[in-house]
Tab-separated table of C-alpha atoms in Angstrom:
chain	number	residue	atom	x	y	z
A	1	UNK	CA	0.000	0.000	0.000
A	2	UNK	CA	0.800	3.038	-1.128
A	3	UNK	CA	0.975	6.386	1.559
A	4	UNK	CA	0.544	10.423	0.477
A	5	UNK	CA	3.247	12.678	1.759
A	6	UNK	CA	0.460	13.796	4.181
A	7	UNK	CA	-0.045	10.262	5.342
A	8	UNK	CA	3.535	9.808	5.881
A	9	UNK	CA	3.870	12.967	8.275
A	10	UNK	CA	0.573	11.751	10.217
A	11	UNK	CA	2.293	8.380	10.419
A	12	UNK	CA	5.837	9.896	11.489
A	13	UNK	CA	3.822	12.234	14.330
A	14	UNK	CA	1.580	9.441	15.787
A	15	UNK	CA	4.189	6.852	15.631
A	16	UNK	CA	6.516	9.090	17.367
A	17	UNK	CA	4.401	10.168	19.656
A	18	UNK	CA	3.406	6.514	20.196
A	19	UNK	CA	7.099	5.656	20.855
A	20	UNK	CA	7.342	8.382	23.381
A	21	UNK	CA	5.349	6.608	25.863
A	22	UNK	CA	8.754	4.937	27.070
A	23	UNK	CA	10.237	8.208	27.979
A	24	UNK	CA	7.162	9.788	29.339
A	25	UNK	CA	6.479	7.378	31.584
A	26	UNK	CA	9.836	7.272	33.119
A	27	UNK	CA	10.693	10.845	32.437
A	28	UNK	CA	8.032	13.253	33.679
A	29	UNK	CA	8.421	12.369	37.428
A	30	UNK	CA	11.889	12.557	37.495
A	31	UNK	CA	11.803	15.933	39.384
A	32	UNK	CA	9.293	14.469	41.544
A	33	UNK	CA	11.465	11.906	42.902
A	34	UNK	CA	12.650	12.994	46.044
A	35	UNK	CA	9.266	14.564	46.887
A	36	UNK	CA	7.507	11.106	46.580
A	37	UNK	CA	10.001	9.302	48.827
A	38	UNK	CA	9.473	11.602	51.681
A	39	UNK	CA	5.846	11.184	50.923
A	40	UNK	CA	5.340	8.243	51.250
A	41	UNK	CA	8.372	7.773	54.090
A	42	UNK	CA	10.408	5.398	52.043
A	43	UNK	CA	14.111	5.789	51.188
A	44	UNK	CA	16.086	7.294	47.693
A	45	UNK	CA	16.311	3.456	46.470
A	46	UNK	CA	12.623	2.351	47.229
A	47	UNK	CA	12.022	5.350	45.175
A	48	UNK	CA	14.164	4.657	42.283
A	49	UNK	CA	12.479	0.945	42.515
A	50	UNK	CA	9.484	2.582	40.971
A	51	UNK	CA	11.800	3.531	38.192
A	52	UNK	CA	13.338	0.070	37.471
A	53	UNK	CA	9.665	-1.364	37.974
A	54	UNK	CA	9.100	0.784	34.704
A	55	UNK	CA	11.706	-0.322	32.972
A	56	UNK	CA	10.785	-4.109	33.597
A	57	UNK	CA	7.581	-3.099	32.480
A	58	UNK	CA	8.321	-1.905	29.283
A	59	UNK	CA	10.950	-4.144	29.003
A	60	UNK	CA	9.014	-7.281	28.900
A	61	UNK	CA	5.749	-5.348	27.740
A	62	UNK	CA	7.385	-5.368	24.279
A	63	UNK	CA	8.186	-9.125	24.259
A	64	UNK	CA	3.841	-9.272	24.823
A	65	UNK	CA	2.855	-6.798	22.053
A	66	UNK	CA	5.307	-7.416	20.045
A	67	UNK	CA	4.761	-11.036	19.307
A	68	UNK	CA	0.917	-11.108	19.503
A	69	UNK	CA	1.018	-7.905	16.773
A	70	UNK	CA	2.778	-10.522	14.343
A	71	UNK	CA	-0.412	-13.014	15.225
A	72	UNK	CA	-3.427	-10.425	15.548
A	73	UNK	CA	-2.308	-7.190	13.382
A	74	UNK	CA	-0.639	-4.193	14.408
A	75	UNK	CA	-3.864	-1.742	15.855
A	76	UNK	CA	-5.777	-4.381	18.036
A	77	UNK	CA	-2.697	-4.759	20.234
A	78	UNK	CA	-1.727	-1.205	20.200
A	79	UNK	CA	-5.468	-0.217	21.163
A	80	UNK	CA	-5.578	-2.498	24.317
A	81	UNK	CA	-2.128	-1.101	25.744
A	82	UNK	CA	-3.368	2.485	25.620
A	83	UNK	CA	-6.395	1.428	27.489
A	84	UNK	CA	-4.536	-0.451	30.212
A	85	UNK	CA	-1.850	2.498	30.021
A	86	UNK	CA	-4.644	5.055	31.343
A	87	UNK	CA	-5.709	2.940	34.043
A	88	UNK	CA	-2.351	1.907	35.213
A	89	UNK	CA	-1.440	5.484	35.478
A	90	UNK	CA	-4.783	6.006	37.728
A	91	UNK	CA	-3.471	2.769	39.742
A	92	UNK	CA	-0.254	5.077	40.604
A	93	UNK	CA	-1.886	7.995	40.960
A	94	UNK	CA	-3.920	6.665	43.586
A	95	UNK	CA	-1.227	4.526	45.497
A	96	UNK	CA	-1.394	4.827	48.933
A	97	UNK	CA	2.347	3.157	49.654
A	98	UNK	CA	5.599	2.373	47.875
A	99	UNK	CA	4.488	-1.656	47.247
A	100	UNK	CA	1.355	-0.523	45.602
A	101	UNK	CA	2.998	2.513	43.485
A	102	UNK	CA	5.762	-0.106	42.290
A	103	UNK	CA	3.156	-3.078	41.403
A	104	UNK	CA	0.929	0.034	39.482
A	105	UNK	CA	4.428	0.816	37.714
A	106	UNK	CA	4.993	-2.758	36.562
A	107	UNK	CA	1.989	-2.676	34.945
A	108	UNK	CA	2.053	0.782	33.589
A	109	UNK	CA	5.728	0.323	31.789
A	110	UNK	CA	3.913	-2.805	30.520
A	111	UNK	CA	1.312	-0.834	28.945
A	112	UNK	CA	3.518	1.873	27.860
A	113	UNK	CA	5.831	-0.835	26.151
A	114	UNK	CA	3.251	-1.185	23.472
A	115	UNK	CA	3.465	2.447	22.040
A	116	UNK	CA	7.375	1.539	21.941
A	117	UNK	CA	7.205	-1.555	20.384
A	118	UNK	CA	4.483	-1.453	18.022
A	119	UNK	CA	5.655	2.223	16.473
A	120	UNK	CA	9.173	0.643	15.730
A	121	UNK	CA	7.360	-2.704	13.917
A	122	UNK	CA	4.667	-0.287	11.956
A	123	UNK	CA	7.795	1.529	10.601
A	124	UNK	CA	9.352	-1.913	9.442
A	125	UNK	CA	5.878	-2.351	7.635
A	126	UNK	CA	6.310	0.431	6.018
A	127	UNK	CA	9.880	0.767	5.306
A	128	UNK	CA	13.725	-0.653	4.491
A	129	UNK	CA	17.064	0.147	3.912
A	130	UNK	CA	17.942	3.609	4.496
A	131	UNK	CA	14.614	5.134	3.899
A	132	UNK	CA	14.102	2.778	7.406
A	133	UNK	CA	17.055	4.551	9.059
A	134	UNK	CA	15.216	7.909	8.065
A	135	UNK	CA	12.328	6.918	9.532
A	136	UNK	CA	13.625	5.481	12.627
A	137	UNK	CA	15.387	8.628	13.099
A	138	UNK	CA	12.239	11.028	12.468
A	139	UNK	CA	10.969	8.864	15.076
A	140	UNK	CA	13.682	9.868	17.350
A	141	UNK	CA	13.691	13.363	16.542
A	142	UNK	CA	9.573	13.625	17.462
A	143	UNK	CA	10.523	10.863	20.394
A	144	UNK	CA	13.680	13.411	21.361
A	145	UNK	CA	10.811	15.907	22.063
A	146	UNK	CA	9.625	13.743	24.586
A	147	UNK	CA	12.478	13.350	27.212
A	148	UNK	CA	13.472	17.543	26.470
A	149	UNK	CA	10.148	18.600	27.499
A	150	UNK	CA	8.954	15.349	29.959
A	151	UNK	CA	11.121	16.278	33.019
A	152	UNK	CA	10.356	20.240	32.081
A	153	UNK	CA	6.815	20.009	32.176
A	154	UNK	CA	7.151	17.641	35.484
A	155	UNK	CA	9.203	20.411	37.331
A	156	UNK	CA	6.250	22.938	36.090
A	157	UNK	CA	3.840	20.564	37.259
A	158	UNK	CA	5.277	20.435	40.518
A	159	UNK	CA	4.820	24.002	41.372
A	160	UNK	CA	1.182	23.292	40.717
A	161	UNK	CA	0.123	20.227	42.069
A	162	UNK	CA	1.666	17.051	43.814
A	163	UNK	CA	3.661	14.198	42.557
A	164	UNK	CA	0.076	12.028	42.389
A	165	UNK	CA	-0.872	14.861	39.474
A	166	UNK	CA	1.797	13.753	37.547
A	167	UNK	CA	0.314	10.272	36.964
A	168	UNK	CA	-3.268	12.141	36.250
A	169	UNK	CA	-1.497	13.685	33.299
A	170	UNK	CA	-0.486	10.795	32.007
A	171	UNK	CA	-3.476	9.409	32.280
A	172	UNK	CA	-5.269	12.151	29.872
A	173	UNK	CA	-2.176	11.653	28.175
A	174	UNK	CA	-2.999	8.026	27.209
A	175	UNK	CA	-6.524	8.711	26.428
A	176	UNK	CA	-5.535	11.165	23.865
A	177	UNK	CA	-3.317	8.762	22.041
A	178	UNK	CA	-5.826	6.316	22.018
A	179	UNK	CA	-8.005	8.193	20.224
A	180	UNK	CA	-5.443	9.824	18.093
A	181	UNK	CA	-4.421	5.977	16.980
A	182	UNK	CA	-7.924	4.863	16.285
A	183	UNK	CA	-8.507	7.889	13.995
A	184	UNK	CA	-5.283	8.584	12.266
A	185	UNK	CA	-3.535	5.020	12.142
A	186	UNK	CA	-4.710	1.732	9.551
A	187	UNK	CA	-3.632	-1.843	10.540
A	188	UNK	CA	-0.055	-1.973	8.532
A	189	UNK	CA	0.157	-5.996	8.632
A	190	UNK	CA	-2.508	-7.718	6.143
A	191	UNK	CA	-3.468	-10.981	7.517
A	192	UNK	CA	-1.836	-13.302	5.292
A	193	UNK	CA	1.638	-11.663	6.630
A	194	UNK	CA	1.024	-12.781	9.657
A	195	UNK	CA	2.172	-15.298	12.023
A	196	UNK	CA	-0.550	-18.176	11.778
A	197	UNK	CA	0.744	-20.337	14.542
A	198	UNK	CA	-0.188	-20.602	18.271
A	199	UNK	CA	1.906	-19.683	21.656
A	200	UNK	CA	4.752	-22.034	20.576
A	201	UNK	CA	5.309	-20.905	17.363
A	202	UNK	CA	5.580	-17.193	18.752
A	203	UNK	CA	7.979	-18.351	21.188
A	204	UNK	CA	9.835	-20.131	18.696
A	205	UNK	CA	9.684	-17.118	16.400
A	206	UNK	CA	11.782	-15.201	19.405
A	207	UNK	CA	13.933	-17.647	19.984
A	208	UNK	CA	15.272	-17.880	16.520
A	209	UNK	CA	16.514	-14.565	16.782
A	210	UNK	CA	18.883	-15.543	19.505
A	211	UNK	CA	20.668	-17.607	17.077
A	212	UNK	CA	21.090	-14.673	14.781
A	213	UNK	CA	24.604	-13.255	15.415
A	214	UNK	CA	24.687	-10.038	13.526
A	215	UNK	CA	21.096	-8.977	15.181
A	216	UNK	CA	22.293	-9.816	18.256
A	217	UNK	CA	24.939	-8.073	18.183
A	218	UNK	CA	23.236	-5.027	16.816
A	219	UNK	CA	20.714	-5.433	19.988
A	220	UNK	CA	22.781	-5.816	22.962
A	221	UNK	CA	24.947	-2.765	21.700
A	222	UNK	CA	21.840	-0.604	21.521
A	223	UNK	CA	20.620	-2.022	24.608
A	224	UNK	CA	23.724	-1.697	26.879
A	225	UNK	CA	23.966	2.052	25.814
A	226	UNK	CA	20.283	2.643	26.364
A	227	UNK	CA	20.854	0.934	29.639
A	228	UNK	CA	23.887	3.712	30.575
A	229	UNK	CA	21.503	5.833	29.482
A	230	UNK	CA	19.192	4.565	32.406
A	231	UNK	CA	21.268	4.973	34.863
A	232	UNK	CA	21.927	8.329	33.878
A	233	UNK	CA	17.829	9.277	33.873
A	234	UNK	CA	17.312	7.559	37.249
A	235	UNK	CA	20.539	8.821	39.216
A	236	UNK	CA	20.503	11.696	37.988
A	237	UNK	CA	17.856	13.757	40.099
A	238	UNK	CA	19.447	12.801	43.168
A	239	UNK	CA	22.890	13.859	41.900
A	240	UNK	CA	22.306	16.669	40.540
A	241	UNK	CA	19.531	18.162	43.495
A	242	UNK	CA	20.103	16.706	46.275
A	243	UNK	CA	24.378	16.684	45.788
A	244	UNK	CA	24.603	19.299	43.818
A	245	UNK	CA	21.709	20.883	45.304
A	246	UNK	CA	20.344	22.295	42.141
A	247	UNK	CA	16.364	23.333	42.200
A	248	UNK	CA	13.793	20.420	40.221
A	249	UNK	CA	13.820	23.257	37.538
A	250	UNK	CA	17.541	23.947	37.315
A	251	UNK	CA	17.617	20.237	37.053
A	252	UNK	CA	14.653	20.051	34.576
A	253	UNK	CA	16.810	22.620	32.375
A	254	UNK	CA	20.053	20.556	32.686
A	255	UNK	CA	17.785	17.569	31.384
A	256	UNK	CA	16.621	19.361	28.715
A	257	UNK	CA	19.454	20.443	27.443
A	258	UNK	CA	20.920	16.864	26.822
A	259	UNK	CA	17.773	15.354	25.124
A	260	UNK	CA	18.082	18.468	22.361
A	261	UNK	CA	21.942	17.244	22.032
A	262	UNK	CA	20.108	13.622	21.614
A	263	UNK	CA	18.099	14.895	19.054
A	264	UNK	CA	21.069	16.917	17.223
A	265	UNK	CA	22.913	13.789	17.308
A	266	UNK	CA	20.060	11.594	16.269
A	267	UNK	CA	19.045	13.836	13.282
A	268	UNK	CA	22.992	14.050	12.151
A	269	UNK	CA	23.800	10.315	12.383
A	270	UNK	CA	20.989	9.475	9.986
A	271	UNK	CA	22.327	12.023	7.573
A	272	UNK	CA	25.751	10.908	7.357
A	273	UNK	CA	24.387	7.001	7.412
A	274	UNK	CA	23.302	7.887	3.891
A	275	UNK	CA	26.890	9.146	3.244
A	276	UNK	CA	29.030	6.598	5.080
A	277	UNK	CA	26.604	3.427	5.623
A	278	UNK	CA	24.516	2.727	9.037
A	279	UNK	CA	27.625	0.405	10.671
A	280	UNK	CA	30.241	3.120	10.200
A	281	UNK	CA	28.318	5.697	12.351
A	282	UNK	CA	27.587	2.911	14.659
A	283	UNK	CA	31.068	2.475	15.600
A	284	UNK	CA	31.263	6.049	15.807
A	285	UNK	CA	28.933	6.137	18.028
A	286	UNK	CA	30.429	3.299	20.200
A	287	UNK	CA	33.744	5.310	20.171
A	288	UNK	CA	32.396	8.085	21.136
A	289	UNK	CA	30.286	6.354	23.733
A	290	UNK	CA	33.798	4.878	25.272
A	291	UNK	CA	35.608	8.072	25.594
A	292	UNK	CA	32.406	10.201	26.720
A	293	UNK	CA	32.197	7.801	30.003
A	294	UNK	CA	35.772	7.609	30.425
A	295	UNK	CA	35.634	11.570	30.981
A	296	UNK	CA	32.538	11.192	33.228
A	297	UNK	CA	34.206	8.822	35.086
A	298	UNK	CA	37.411	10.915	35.885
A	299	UNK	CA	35.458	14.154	36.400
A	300	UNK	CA	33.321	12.497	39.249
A	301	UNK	CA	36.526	10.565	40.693
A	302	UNK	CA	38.750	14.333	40.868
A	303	UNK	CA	35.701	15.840	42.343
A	304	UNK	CA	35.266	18.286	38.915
A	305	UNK	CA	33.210	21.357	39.159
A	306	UNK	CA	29.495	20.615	38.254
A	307	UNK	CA	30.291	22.307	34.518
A	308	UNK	CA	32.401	19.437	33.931
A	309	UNK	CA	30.545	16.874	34.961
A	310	UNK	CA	27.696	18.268	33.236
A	311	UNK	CA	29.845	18.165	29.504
A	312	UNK	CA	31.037	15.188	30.185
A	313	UNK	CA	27.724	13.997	30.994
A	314	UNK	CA	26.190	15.776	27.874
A	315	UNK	CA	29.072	13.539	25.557
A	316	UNK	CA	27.539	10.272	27.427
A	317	UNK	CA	23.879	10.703	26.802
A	318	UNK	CA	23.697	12.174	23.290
A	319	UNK	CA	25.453	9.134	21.741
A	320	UNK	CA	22.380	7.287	21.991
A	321	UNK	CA	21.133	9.615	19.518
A	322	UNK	CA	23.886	7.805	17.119
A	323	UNK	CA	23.687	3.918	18.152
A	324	UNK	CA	19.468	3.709	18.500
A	325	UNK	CA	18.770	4.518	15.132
A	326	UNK	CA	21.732	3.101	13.274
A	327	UNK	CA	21.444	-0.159	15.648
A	328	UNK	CA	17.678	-0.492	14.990
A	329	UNK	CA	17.868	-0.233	10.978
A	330	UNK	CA	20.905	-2.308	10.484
A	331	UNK	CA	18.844	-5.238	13.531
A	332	UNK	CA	15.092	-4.990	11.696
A	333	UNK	CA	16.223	-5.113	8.016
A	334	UNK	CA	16.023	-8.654	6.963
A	335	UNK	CA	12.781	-9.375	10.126
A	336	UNK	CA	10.407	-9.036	7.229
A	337	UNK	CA	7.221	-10.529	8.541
A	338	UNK	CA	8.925	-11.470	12.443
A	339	UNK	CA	9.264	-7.414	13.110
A	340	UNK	CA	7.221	-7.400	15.816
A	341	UNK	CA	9.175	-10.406	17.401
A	342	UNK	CA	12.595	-8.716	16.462
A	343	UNK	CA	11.265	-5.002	17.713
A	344	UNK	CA	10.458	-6.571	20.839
A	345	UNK	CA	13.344	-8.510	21.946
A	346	UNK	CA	15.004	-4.711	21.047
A	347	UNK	CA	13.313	-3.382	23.529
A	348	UNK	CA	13.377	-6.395	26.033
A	349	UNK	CA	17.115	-6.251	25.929
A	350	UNK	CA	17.216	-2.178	26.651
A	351	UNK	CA	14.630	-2.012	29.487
A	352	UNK	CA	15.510	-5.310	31.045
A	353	UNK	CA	18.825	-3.963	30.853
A	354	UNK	CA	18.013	-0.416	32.159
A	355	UNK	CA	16.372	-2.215	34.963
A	356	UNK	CA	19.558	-3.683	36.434
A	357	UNK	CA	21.418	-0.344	35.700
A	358	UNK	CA	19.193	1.869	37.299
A	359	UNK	CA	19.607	0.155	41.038
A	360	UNK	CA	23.346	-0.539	40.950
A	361	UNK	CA	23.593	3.378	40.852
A	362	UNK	CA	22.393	3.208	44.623
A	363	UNK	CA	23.959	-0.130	46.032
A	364	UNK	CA	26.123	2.658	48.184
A	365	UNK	CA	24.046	5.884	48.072
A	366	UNK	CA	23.489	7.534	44.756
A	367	UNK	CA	26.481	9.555	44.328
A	368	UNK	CA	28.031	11.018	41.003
A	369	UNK	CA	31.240	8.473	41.053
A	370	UNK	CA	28.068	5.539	41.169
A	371	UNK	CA	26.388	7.085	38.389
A	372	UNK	CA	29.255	7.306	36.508
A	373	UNK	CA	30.920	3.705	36.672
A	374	UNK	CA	27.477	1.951	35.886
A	375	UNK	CA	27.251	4.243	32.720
A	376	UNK	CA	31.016	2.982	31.524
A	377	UNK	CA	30.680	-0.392	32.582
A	378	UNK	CA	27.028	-0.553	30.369
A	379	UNK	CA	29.213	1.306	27.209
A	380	UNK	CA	32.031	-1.112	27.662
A	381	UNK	CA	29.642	-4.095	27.464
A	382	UNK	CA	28.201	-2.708	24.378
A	383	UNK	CA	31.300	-2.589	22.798
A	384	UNK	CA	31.935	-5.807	23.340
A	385	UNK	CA	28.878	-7.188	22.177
A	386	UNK	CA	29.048	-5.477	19.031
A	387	UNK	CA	32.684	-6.308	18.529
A	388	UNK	CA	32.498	-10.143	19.133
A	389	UNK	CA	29.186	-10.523	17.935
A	390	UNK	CA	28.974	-8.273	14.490
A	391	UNK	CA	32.734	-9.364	13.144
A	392	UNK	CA	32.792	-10.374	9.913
A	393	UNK	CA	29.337	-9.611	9.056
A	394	UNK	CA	28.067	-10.457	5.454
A	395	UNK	CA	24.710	-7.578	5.635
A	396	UNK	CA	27.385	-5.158	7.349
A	397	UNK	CA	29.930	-5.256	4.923
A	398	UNK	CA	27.401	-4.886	2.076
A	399	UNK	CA	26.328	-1.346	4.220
A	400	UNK	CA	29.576	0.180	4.424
């Protein structure tokens, strides 16, 4: 099926929207962190817990939408997440104590997973090749909006209502997608493209990617950085306000600032993928991501004033603007019909991943030394993945 121009812009706004469900739910109450821990008289890492409950959430959320849009079509799947989105967001809203809030967040990340997953498989409907990379990173420059403005608009929200608020919002938020899909989006899978087995044969559809080197490969290394990236979004707000003592909207602005250096990078990778080839401005990326935490690392170890830190923090979060969309293309291009399975385990690996970050950052206390050792170790271990698992790779050489 052929799309208009117009269609294509619809499609690029909703899916990106769609896809920013990830960051907006872990995002906008950053700056409420501290708030709800004295709140609800728990401690800095039962508070980040509702963080890495997220992450599981949309973590293994994916792995559920993903495979039963390859079985059922793309909208049905994506119209019953947004549903249980806005009541799981009412669940946390409502909590009355830390257990409940964290069970509500489980189930909201879950929810919010199938925005994520389901934008990233509608593109592979639609697209290949480098008009995919394009895409993917349109989607990143409308999802780069998301994690600039999220913890903004949280440390506004803050001056006018409670942390509970926050979850309100993303409750209308949710609703407003929902009918924004069902009006502007068509089911992109036709159902002889789809998977016409049961439960095992979706299983075995995800396991066969685990066998698959080069996407592998391509997966782990854009999951371990979005996993530094993790630990970067949920140490952060105690680093930077309660070390550094910085106000929520100092630290909003500080946020901000490195999700438009995301989106920079983002927009300028997939330009010079056309030039260069997707894998070459991966390894850039990876490079880049190597030194970037190195400098973090010995910034927060000599006790650097916070303007250092904070460059040498910018460097380490905007390279995700490189690997994402050059790791995506070059892992969905030959998933044909299994994108939904192969989108999914993408997102499994970087939320699953994010979830173990996020928690090692306080094993101690949260402190900027912590923050910055779990972001090189996670860009070391994508290096490696991508350098053992990617060598001597038939589809990569043909890209370069």
């Amino acid at each position: 099926m052929k799309y208009t121009t117009k269609q294509q812009l619809n499609y690029t706004l909703v899916l990106g929207l769609l896809a920013s469900l990830g960051p907006l739910c872990t995002d906008l109450y950053l700056p409420a962190l501290p708030e709800l821990a004295n709140e609800l008289q728990t401690t800095t890492a039962s508070a980040q817990l509702s963080l890495t409950a997220g992450l599981i959430g949309l973590g293994f959320g994916q792995l559920i939408f993903g495979t039963l849009s390859d079985k059922l079509g793309r909208m049905r799947p994506l119209l019953v997440s947004l549903v249980v989105l806005m009541a799981a967001s009412i669940w946390c809203a409502l909590a009355p104590n830390i257990g409940q809030l964290i069970a509500a967040r489980v189930l909201q990340g879950m929810a919010g997973a199938g925005g994520a997953v389901l934008s990233r498989a509608i593109a592979r409907d639609l697209y290949s090749g480098h008009e995919l990379t394009r895409f993917f990173g349109l989607l990143m420059l409308v999802n780069g909006l998301a994690p600039i403005f999220a913890p903004v608009l949280g440390g506004v929200m803050l001056t006018l209502m409670d942390w509970r608020g926050i979850f309100f919002v993303l409750a209308i938020i949710s609703t407003l997608l929902l009918v924004l899909s069902r009006l502007r989006l068509n089911e992109t899978l036709p159902p002889e493209r789809r998977n016409q087995g049961g439960i095992i044969s979706m299983i075995k559809s995800i396991g066969s990617l685990f066998g698959q080197r080069q996407f592998m490969g391509f997966c782990l290394a854009q999951g371990f950085v979005g996993a530094g990236m993790f630990a970067y979004i949920g140490a952060s707000p105690f680093v930077l306000q309660d070390i550094y003592q910085l106000s929520p909207q100092m630290f909003s602005l500080c946020f901000a600032v490195n999700g438009i250096g995301l989106v920079i990078a983002a927009q300028t990778s997939t330009r010079l993928s056309l030039r260069y080839g997707e894998l070459q401005v991966l390894k850039f990326g990876l490079g880049i991501a190597g030194c970037a935490s190195l400098l973090l690392l010995l910034a927060s170890a000599l006790h650097a004033p916070l303007v250092v830190l904070l460059v040498a923090l910018f460097f380490s979060v905007i390279v995700m603007g490189i690997v994402a969309p050059n790791a995506s293309s070059l892992a969905m291009q030959n998933q044909g019909n299994n994108a939904g399975s192969a989108s999914a385990l993408i997102g499994v690996s970087m939320f699953s991943l994010g979830a173990i970050s996020v928690p090692l950052t306080g094993l101690k206390g949260t402190s900027s030394l912590s923050m910055a050792l779990t972001i090189l170790g996670c860009y070391t271990l994508a290096i490696l993945c991508f350098t053992l698992l990617t060598k001597k790779d038939p589809v990569g050489k043909a890209l370069v």
